[in-house]
Structures are given as structure tokens and as C-alpha cells.
Short mmCIF file of C-alpha atoms and ligand atoms in Angstrom, two decimals:
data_model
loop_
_atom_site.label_atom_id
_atom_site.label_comp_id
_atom_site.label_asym_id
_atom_site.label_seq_id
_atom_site.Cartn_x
_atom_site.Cartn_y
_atom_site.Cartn_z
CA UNK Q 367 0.00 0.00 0.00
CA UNK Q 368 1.33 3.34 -1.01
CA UNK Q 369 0.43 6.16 1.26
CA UNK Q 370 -1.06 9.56 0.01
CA UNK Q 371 1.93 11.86 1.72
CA UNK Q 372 0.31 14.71 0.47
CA UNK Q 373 -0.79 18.23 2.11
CA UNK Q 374 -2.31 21.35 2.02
CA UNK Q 375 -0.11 24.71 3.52
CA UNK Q 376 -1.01 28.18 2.63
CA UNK Q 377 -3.64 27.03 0.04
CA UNK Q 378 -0.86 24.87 -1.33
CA UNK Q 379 -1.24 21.51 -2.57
CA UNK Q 380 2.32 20.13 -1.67
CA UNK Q 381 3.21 17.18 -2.35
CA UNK Q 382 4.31 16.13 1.10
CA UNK Q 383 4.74 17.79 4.30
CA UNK Q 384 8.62 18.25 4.89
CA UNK Q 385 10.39 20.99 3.66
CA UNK Q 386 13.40 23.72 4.28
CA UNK Q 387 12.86 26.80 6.34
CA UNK Q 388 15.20 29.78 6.21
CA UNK Q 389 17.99 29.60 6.13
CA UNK Q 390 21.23 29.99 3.71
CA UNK Q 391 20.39 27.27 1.67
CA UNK Q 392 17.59 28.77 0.37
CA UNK Q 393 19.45 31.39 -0.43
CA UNK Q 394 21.32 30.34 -2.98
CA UNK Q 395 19.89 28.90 -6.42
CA UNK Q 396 22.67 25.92 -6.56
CA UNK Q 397 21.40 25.30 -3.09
CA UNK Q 398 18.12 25.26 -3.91
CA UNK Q 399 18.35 23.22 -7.19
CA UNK Q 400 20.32 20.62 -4.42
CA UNK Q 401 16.81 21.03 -1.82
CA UNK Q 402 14.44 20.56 -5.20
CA UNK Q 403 16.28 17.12 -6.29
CA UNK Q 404 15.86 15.59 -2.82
CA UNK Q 405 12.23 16.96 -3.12
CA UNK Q 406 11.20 19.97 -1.44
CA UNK Q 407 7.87 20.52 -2.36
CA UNK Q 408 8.37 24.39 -1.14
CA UNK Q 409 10.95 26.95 0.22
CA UNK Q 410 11.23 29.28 2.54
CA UNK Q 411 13.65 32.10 1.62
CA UNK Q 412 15.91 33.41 3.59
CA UNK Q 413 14.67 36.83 5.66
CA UNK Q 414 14.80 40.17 4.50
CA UNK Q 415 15.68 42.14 7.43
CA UNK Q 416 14.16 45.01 8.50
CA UNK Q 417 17.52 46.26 9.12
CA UNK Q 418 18.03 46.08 5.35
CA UNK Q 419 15.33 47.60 4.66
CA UNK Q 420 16.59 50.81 6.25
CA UNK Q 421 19.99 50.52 4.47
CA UNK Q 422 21.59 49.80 7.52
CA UNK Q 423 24.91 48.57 6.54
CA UNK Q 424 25.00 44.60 7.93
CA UNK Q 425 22.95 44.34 10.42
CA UNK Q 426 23.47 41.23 11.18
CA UNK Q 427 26.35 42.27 12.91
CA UNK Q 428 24.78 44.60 15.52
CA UNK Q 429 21.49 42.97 15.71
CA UNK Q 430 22.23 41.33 19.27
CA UNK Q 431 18.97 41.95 20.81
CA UNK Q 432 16.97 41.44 18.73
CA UNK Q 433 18.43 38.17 17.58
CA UNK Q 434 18.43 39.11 14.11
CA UNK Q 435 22.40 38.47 13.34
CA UNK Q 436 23.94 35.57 15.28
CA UNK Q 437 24.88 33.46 12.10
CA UNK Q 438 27.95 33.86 12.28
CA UNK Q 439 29.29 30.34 13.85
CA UNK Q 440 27.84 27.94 12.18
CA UNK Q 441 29.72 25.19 11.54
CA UNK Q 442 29.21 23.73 8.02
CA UNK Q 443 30.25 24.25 4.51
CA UNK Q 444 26.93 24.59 3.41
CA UNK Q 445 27.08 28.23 5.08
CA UNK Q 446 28.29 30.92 2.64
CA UNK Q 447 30.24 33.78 4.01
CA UNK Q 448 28.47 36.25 6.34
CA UNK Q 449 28.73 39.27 3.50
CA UNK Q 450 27.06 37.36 1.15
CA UNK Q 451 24.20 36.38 3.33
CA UNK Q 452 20.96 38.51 3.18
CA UNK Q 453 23.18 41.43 1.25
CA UNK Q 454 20.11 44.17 1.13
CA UNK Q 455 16.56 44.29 -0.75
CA UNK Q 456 18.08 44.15 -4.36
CA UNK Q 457 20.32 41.37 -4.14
CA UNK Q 458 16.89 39.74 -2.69
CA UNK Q 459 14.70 40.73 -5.19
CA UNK Q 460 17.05 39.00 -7.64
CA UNK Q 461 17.07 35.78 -5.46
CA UNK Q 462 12.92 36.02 -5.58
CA UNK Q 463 13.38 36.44 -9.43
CA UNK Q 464 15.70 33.25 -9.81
CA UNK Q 465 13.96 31.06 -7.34
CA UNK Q 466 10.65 32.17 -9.22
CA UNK Q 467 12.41 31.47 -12.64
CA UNK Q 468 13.88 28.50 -11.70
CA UNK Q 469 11.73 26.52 -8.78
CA UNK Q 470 8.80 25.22 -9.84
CA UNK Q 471 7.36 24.86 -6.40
CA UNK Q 472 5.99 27.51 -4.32
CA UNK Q 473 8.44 30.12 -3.24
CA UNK Q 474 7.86 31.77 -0.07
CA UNK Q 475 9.58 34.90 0.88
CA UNK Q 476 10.46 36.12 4.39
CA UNK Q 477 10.32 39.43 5.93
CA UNK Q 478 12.15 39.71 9.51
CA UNK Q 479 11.93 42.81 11.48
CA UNK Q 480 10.02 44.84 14.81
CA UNK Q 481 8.27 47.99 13.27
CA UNK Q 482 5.75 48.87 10.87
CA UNK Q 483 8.24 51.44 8.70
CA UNK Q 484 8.49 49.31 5.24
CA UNK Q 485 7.09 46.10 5.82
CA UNK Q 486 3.67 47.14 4.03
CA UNK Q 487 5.92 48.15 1.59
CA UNK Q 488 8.39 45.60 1.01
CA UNK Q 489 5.27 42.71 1.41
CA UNK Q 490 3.90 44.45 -1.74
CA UNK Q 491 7.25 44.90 -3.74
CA UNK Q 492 7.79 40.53 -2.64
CA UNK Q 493 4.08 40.31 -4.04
CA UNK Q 494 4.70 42.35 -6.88
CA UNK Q 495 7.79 40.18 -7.69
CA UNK Q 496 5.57 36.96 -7.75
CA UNK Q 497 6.25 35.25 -4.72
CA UNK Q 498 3.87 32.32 -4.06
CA UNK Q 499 2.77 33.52 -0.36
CA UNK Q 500 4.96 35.65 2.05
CA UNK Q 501 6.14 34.52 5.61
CA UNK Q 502 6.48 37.63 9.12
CA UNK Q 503 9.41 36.51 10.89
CA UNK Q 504 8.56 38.35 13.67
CA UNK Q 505 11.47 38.49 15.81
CA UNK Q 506 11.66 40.60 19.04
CA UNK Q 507 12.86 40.45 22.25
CA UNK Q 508 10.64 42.67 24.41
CA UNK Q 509 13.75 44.65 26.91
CA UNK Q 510 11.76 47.55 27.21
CA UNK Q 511 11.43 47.76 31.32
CA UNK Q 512 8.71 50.29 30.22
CA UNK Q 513 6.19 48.35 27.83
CA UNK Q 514 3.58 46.04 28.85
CA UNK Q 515 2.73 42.46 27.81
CA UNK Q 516 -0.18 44.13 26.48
CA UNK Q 517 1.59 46.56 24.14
CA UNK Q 518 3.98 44.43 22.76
CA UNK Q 519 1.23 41.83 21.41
CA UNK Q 520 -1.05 44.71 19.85
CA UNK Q 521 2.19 45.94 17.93
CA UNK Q 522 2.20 41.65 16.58
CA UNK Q 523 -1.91 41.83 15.65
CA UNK Q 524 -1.36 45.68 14.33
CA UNK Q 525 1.60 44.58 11.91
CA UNK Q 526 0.35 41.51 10.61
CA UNK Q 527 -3.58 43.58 10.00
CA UNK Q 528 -1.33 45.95 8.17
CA UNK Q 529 0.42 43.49 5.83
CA UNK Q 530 -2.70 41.23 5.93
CA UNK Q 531 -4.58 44.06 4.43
CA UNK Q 532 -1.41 44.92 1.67
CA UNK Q 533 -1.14 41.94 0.01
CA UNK Q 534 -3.12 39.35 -1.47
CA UNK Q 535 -1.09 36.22 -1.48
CA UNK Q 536 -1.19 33.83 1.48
CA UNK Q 537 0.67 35.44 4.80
CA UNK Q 538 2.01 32.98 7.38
CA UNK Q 539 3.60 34.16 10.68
CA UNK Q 540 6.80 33.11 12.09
CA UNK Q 541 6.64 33.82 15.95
CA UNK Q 542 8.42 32.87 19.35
CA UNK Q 543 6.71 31.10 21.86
CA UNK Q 544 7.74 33.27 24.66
CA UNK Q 545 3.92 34.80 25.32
CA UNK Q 546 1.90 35.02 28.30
CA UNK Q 547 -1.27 32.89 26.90
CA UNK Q 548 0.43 31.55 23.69
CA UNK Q 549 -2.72 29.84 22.68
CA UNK Q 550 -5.01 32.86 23.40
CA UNK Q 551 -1.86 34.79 20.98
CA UNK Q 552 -2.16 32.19 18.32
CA UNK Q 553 -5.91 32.17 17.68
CA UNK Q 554 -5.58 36.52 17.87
CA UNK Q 555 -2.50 36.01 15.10
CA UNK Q 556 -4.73 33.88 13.10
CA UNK Q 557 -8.04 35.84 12.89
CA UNK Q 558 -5.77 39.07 12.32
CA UNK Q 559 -5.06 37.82 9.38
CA UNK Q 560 -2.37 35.07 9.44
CA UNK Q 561 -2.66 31.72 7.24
CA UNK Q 562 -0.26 30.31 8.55
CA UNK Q 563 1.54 29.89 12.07
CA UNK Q 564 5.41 28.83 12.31
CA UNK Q 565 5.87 27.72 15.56
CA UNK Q 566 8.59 28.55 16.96
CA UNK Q 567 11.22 31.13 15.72
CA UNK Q 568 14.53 29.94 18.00
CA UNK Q 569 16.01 32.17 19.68
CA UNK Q 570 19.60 32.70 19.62
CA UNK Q 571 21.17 33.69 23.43
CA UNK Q 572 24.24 36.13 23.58
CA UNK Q 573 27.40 34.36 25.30
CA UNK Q 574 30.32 35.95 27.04
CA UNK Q 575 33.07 35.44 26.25
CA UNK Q 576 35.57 35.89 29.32
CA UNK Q 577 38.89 36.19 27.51
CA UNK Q 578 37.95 39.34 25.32
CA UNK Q 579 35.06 40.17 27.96
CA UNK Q 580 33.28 40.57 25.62
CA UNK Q 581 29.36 39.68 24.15
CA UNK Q 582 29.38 38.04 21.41
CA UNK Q 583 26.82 36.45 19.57
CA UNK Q 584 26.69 32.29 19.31
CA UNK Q 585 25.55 29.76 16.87
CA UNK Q 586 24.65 26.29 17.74
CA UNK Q 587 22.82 24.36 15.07
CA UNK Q 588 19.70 22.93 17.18
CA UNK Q 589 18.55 18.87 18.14
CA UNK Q 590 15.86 16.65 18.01
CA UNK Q 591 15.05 17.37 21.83
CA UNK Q 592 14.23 21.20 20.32
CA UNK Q 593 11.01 20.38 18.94
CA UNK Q 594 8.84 19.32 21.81
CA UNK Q 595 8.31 22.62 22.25
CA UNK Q 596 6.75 23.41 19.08
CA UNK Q 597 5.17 19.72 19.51
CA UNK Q 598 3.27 20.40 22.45
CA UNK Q 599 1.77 24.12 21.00
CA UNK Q 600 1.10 22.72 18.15
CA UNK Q 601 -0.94 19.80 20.04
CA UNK Q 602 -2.78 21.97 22.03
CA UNK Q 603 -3.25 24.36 18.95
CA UNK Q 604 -4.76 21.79 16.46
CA UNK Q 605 -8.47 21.76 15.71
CA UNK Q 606 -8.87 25.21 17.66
CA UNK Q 607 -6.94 27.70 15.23
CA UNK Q 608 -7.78 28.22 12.05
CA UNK Q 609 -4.33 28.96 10.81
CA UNK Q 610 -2.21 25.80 9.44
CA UNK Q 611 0.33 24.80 11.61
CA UNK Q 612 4.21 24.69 10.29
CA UNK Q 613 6.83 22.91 12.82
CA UNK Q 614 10.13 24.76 13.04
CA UNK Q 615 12.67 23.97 15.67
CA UNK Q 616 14.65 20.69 15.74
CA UNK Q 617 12.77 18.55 12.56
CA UNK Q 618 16.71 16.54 12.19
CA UNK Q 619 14.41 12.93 11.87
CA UNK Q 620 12.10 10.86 10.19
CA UNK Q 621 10.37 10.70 13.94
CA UNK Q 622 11.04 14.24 14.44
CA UNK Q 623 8.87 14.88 11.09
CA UNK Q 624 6.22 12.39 11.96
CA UNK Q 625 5.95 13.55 15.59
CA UNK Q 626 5.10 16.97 14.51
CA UNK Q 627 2.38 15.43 11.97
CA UNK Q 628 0.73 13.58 14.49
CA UNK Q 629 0.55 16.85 16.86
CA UNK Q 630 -1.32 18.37 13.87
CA UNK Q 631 1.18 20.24 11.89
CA UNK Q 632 0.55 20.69 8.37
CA UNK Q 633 4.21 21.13 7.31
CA UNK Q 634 7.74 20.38 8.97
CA UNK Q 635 10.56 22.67 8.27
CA UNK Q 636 14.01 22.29 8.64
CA UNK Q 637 17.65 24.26 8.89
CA UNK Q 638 19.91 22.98 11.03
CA UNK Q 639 19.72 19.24 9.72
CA UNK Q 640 20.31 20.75 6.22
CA UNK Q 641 22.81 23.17 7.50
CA UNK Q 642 24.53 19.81 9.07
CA UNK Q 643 23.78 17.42 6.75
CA UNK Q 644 22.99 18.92 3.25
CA UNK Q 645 20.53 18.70 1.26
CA UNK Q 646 19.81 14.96 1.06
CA UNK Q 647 18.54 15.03 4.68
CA UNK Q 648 15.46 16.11 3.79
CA UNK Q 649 14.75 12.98 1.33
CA UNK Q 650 15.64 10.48 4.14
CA UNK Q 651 13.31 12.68 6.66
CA UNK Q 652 10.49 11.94 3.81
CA UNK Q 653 11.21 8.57 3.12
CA UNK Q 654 11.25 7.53 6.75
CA UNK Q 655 8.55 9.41 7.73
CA UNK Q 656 6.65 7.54 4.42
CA UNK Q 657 7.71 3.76 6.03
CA UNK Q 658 6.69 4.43 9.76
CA UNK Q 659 3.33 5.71 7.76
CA UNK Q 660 3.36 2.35 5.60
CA UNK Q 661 4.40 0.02 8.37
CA UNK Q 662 1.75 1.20 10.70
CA UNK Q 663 -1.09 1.21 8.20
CA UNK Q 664 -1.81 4.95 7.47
CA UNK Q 665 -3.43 5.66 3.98
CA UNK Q 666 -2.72 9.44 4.16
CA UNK Q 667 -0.44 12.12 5.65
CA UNK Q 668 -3.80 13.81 6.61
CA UNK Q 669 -4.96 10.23 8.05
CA UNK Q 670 -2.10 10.94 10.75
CA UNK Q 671 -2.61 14.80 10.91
CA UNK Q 672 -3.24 15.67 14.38
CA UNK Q 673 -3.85 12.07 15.77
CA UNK Q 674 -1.89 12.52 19.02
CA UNK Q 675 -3.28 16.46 19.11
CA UNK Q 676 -4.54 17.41 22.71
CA UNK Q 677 -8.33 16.78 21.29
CA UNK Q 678 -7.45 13.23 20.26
CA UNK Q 679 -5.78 12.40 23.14
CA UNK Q 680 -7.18 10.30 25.91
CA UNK Q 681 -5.09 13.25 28.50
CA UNK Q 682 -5.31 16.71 27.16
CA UNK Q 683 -3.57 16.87 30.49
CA UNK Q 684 -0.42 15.49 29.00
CA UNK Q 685 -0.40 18.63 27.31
CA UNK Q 686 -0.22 21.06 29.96
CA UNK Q 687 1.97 20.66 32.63
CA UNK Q 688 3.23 17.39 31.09
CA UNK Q 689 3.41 15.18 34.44
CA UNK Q 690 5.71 17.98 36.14
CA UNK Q 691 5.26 16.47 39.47
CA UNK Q 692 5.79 13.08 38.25
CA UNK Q 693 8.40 13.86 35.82
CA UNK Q 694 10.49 15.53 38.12
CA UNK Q 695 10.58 12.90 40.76
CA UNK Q 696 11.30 10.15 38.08
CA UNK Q 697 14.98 11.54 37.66
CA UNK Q 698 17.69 9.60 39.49
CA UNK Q 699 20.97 10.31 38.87
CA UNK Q 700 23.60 7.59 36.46
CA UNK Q 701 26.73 8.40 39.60
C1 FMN H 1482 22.29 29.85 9.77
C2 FMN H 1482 20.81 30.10 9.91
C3 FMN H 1482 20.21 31.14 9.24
C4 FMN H 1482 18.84 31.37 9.40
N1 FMN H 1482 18.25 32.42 8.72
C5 FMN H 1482 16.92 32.65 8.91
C6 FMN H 1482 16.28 33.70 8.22
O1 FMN H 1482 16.88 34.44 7.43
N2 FMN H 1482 14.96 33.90 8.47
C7 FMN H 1482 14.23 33.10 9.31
O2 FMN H 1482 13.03 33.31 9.47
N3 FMN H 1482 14.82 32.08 9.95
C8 FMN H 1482 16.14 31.85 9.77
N4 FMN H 1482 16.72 30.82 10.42
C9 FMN H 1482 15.90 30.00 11.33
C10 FMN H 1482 15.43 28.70 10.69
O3 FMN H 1482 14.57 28.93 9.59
C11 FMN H 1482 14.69 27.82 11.69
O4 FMN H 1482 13.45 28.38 12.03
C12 FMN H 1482 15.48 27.60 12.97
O5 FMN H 1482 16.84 27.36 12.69
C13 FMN H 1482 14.93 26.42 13.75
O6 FMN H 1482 14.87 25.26 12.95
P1 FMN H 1482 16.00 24.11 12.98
O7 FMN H 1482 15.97 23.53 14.33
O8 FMN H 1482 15.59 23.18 11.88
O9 FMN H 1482 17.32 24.80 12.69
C14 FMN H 1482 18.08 30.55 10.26
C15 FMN H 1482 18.70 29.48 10.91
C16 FMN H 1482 20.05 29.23 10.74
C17 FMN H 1482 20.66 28.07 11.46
#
């Protein structure tokens, strides 16, 4: 029996549910040529910052707090060099023009930044260009002593209303899941507008380094243990948003992948195993996730979809605080 692996994201029909986030693979035709043969059936592009918007020379370099520019350490070949990584809005535009050219799947663009100055602008010049559907990385780190919980999640609803209303291709939302009531955030995301939710954005920490006393920004590629986060939101989301559900954070597996589907994500993305592995990572991740499918007697990716989602389960419980008590006391130590 051959099972039906495929999906539906962004109003996509795709022809099965793992493929590459951003990241600097997909920004780079050669790259993405290398991500098409092992058969993504859609990209993410690499961000256009909201620095670059404001012609602010590499911003990458100074964008600390806000997370925006600690790719610097990556270990792999498959990184180019930092100056040729998310160069400004025109080298973009002619990355959106290849990939478009070139794909044949749909292209999805990324816009990464904190303020409303050019993103209604910049969604429509990405729309303009002909990308397939557009993705808000919307990455912020709320240090303001001064601002409330309250204010910083209006400024979220108030920029994606504002691009929502710009554009008319598909608009997914790329967010952190460091929120009061992330649920209660998701379902306000989704009915201001968003298609899509990517769940989660990872946040890169600043490290010290005590030799040159100095902060410096640090790159570690992520692990499997990285996506129960996104696997438990994603649970708990399913069936109650009406946004599709991507899983970003930690996809390196086959049962990485199939975890996520059975949470109820419609898509799996991944960087870091690509970043580590190359390209042909993602193939294995499909064809794995396609013989756990076969072997346990699924007919469909959608058969799976959200099987093990907090409404399916027998203990939405499981969910929520996740056995803390018991957890917790179940640790003994290997000395
Ligand atoms: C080197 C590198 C560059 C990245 N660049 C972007 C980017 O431009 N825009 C974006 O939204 N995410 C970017 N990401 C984040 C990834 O798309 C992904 O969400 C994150 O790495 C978590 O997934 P993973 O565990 O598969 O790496 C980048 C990640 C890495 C490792």
C-alpha cells in the first residue's frame, strides 16, 4: 500500500509535508536546485531584514537583541560567508526572481523585522515580484522595562492587520513562543489575518566570552530534543486555530517529522539538519517518515494529521503541565 503523503499549507497543494525553512540554503539557487532534487515541495527564503530595509549597513552584525544576526558560527560548509548572506533588498529581489524562474514549487519569501516602517511596503514589492505567499518573521525580544505584555502583542496583531490588508497572497507568521497565553496569541495572530503559524522562531542567546570580555553572539545548530516545544503548541493548537500549523525547531528525523504530523502540523521545516547534513537530509526525513506511515497502516499524511493532538488524546492533560510532578521525581541520577 502506497500512502497519500500529500498536504495542504497556505492554500498549497504540496506534495508532502517536509520541507526547508530559512535559512542559507535557500538562499542560494545551486542550493536550492540541491533542496528541489531531494524533493522539497516548497521553500522558505531566507529573511529580508528590517535592518536592510533601512539601508543599515550589515545588520546582522549589531542585531544582538533582537536576535536578528547571530549566524555567524555555524559550523558547516553549506554556510556561505556572512557578506554574502541577506546582502540588502536588491540582491533579494534578484534571489525572488531566480527562485521564481527557476523553482517550480511555491516560493515563499520572508520578511524579519520589529516595526511597521516598510514592511507594508516591502510585502507588496515581494508580491509584486511573484512570490507564491509571504512569511512575518517576527522576531523581538521585548527589553523595554517600560512596555507592557499588552503593548507588545497589539504591535504583533497591528503589523500583521497591516500586511494582511497589503497583500493578497497567502501570509504565514513566524513567531516565538515566549507569550503570556500563547494559545489565546495564536488564535488573535490567526483571525488578524495570518494563514499560517510557524511555531517557533529559535532564539539565539548572547554568550560571554571571558577572555575578550566581551558579548558576542553564538551559533549552535539545534537537536531533536528542540522540537517538543513546538510539539506540544502545536498539540494543544490543532483543531482550535484556524491557521495551518508549520513545525520549526529541531525537525533533524524521520520521527522528528512524523511527531510533529501527528501533533497536527501541516508542514515540517528544517535548517539545522540541512545546514549539518545537506541537502539529502530532507529525502531520508520523507522517506522515513513515508515507512513508519506504511508500516503502521496509514493511507494518508492527513490520516495521521493531528492524531496525538490534545483533542485526540485520551489526557489533554499530558499537554499542559506534562506530568511535572511526576516527571520531576522520576529523575535519578547515572553516579
Ligand atoms: C544559519 C541560519 C540562518 C537562518 N536564517 C533565517 C532567516 O533568514 N529567516 C528566518 O526566518 N529564519 C532563519 N533561520 C531559522 C530557521 O529557519 C529555523 O526556524 C530555525 O533554525 C529552527 O529550525 P532548525 O531547528 O531546523 O534549525 C536561520 C537558521 C540558521 C541556522
Amino acid at each position: 500500500m502506497s500512502v497519500d503523503t500529500r498536504v495542504s499549507y497556505l492554500g498549497f497543494d504540496l506534495a508532502h509535508p517536509v520541507m526547508p525553512s530559512a535559512s542559507p540554503l535557500t538562499g542560494d539557487i545551486d542550493h536550492i536546485h540541491a533542496l528541489i532534487e531531494a524533493g522539497a515541495p516548497a521553500i522558505v527564503l531566507p529573511s529580508l531584514f528590517e535592518e536592510q530595509i533601512e539601508h543599515d549597513a550589515m545588520a546582522v552584525h549589531h542585531g544582538i537583541e533582537l536576535g536578528a544576526g547571530a549566524f555567524g558560527e555555524a559550523a558547516s560548509g553549506y554556510l556561505p560567508e556572512l557578506d554574502d548572506y541577506n546582502t540588502g533588498p536588491s540582491s533579494y529581489i534578484e534571489l525572488v526572481r531566480k527562485a521564481k524562474a527557476e523553482a517550480g514549487i511555491p516560493v515563499i519569501a520572508s520578511l524579519n523585522g520589529v516595526s511597521h516602517g516598510g514592511w507594508t511596503l516591502y510585502a507588496r514589492v515581494l508580491e509584486d515580484e511573484g512570490v507564491d505567499a509571504l512569511e512575518l518573521n517576527i522576531y523581538r525580544v521585548a527589553a523595554d522595562i517600560e512596555e507592557s505584555s499588552g503593548h507588545v502583542e497589539s504591535g504583533y496583531l497591528h503589523l500583521v492587520e497591516s500586511v494582511r490588508s497589503a497583500i493578497r497572497i497567502p501570509l504565514a507568521v513566524k513567531i516565538g513562543p515566549y507569550f503570556s497565553s500563547m494559545a489565546s496569541m495564536a488564535k488573535r495572530l490567526s483571525d488578524a489575518g495570518a494563514d499560517g503559524l510557524v511555531l517557533f522562531n529559535r532564539f539565539y542567546q548572547p554568550d560571554i566570552d571571558l577572555e575578550a570580555l566581551q558579548v558576542r553572539p553564538n551559533l549552535v545548530l539545534s537537536d531533536s530534543e528542540e522540537s517538543r516545544l513546538a510539539l506540544r503548541w502545536i498539540a494543544i493548537l490543532y483543531g482550535r486555530v484556524q491557521a495551518d500549523l508549520a513545525a520549526t525547531t529541531g525537525i533533524h528525523t524521520a520521527d522528528d517529522a512524523l511527531k510533529g504530523l501527528l501533533a497536527g502540523a501541516s508542514v515540517t521545516m528544517m535548517a539545522s539538519a540541512l545546514l549539518r547534513h545537506g541537502p539529502d537530509q530532507l529525502e531520508i526525513v520523507r522517506d522515513g517518515m513515508v515507512r513508519w506511515l506504511e508500516e503502521n497502516e496509514y493511507e494518508s499524511v492527513n490520516q495521521a494529521r493531528g492524531s496525538l493532538s490534545q483533542m485526540a488524546v485520551p489526557d489533554p492533560a499530558a499537554f499542559e503541565r506534562a506530568n511535572y510532578m511526576k516527571t520531576l521525581m522520576s529523575y535519578s541520577p547515572s553516579w
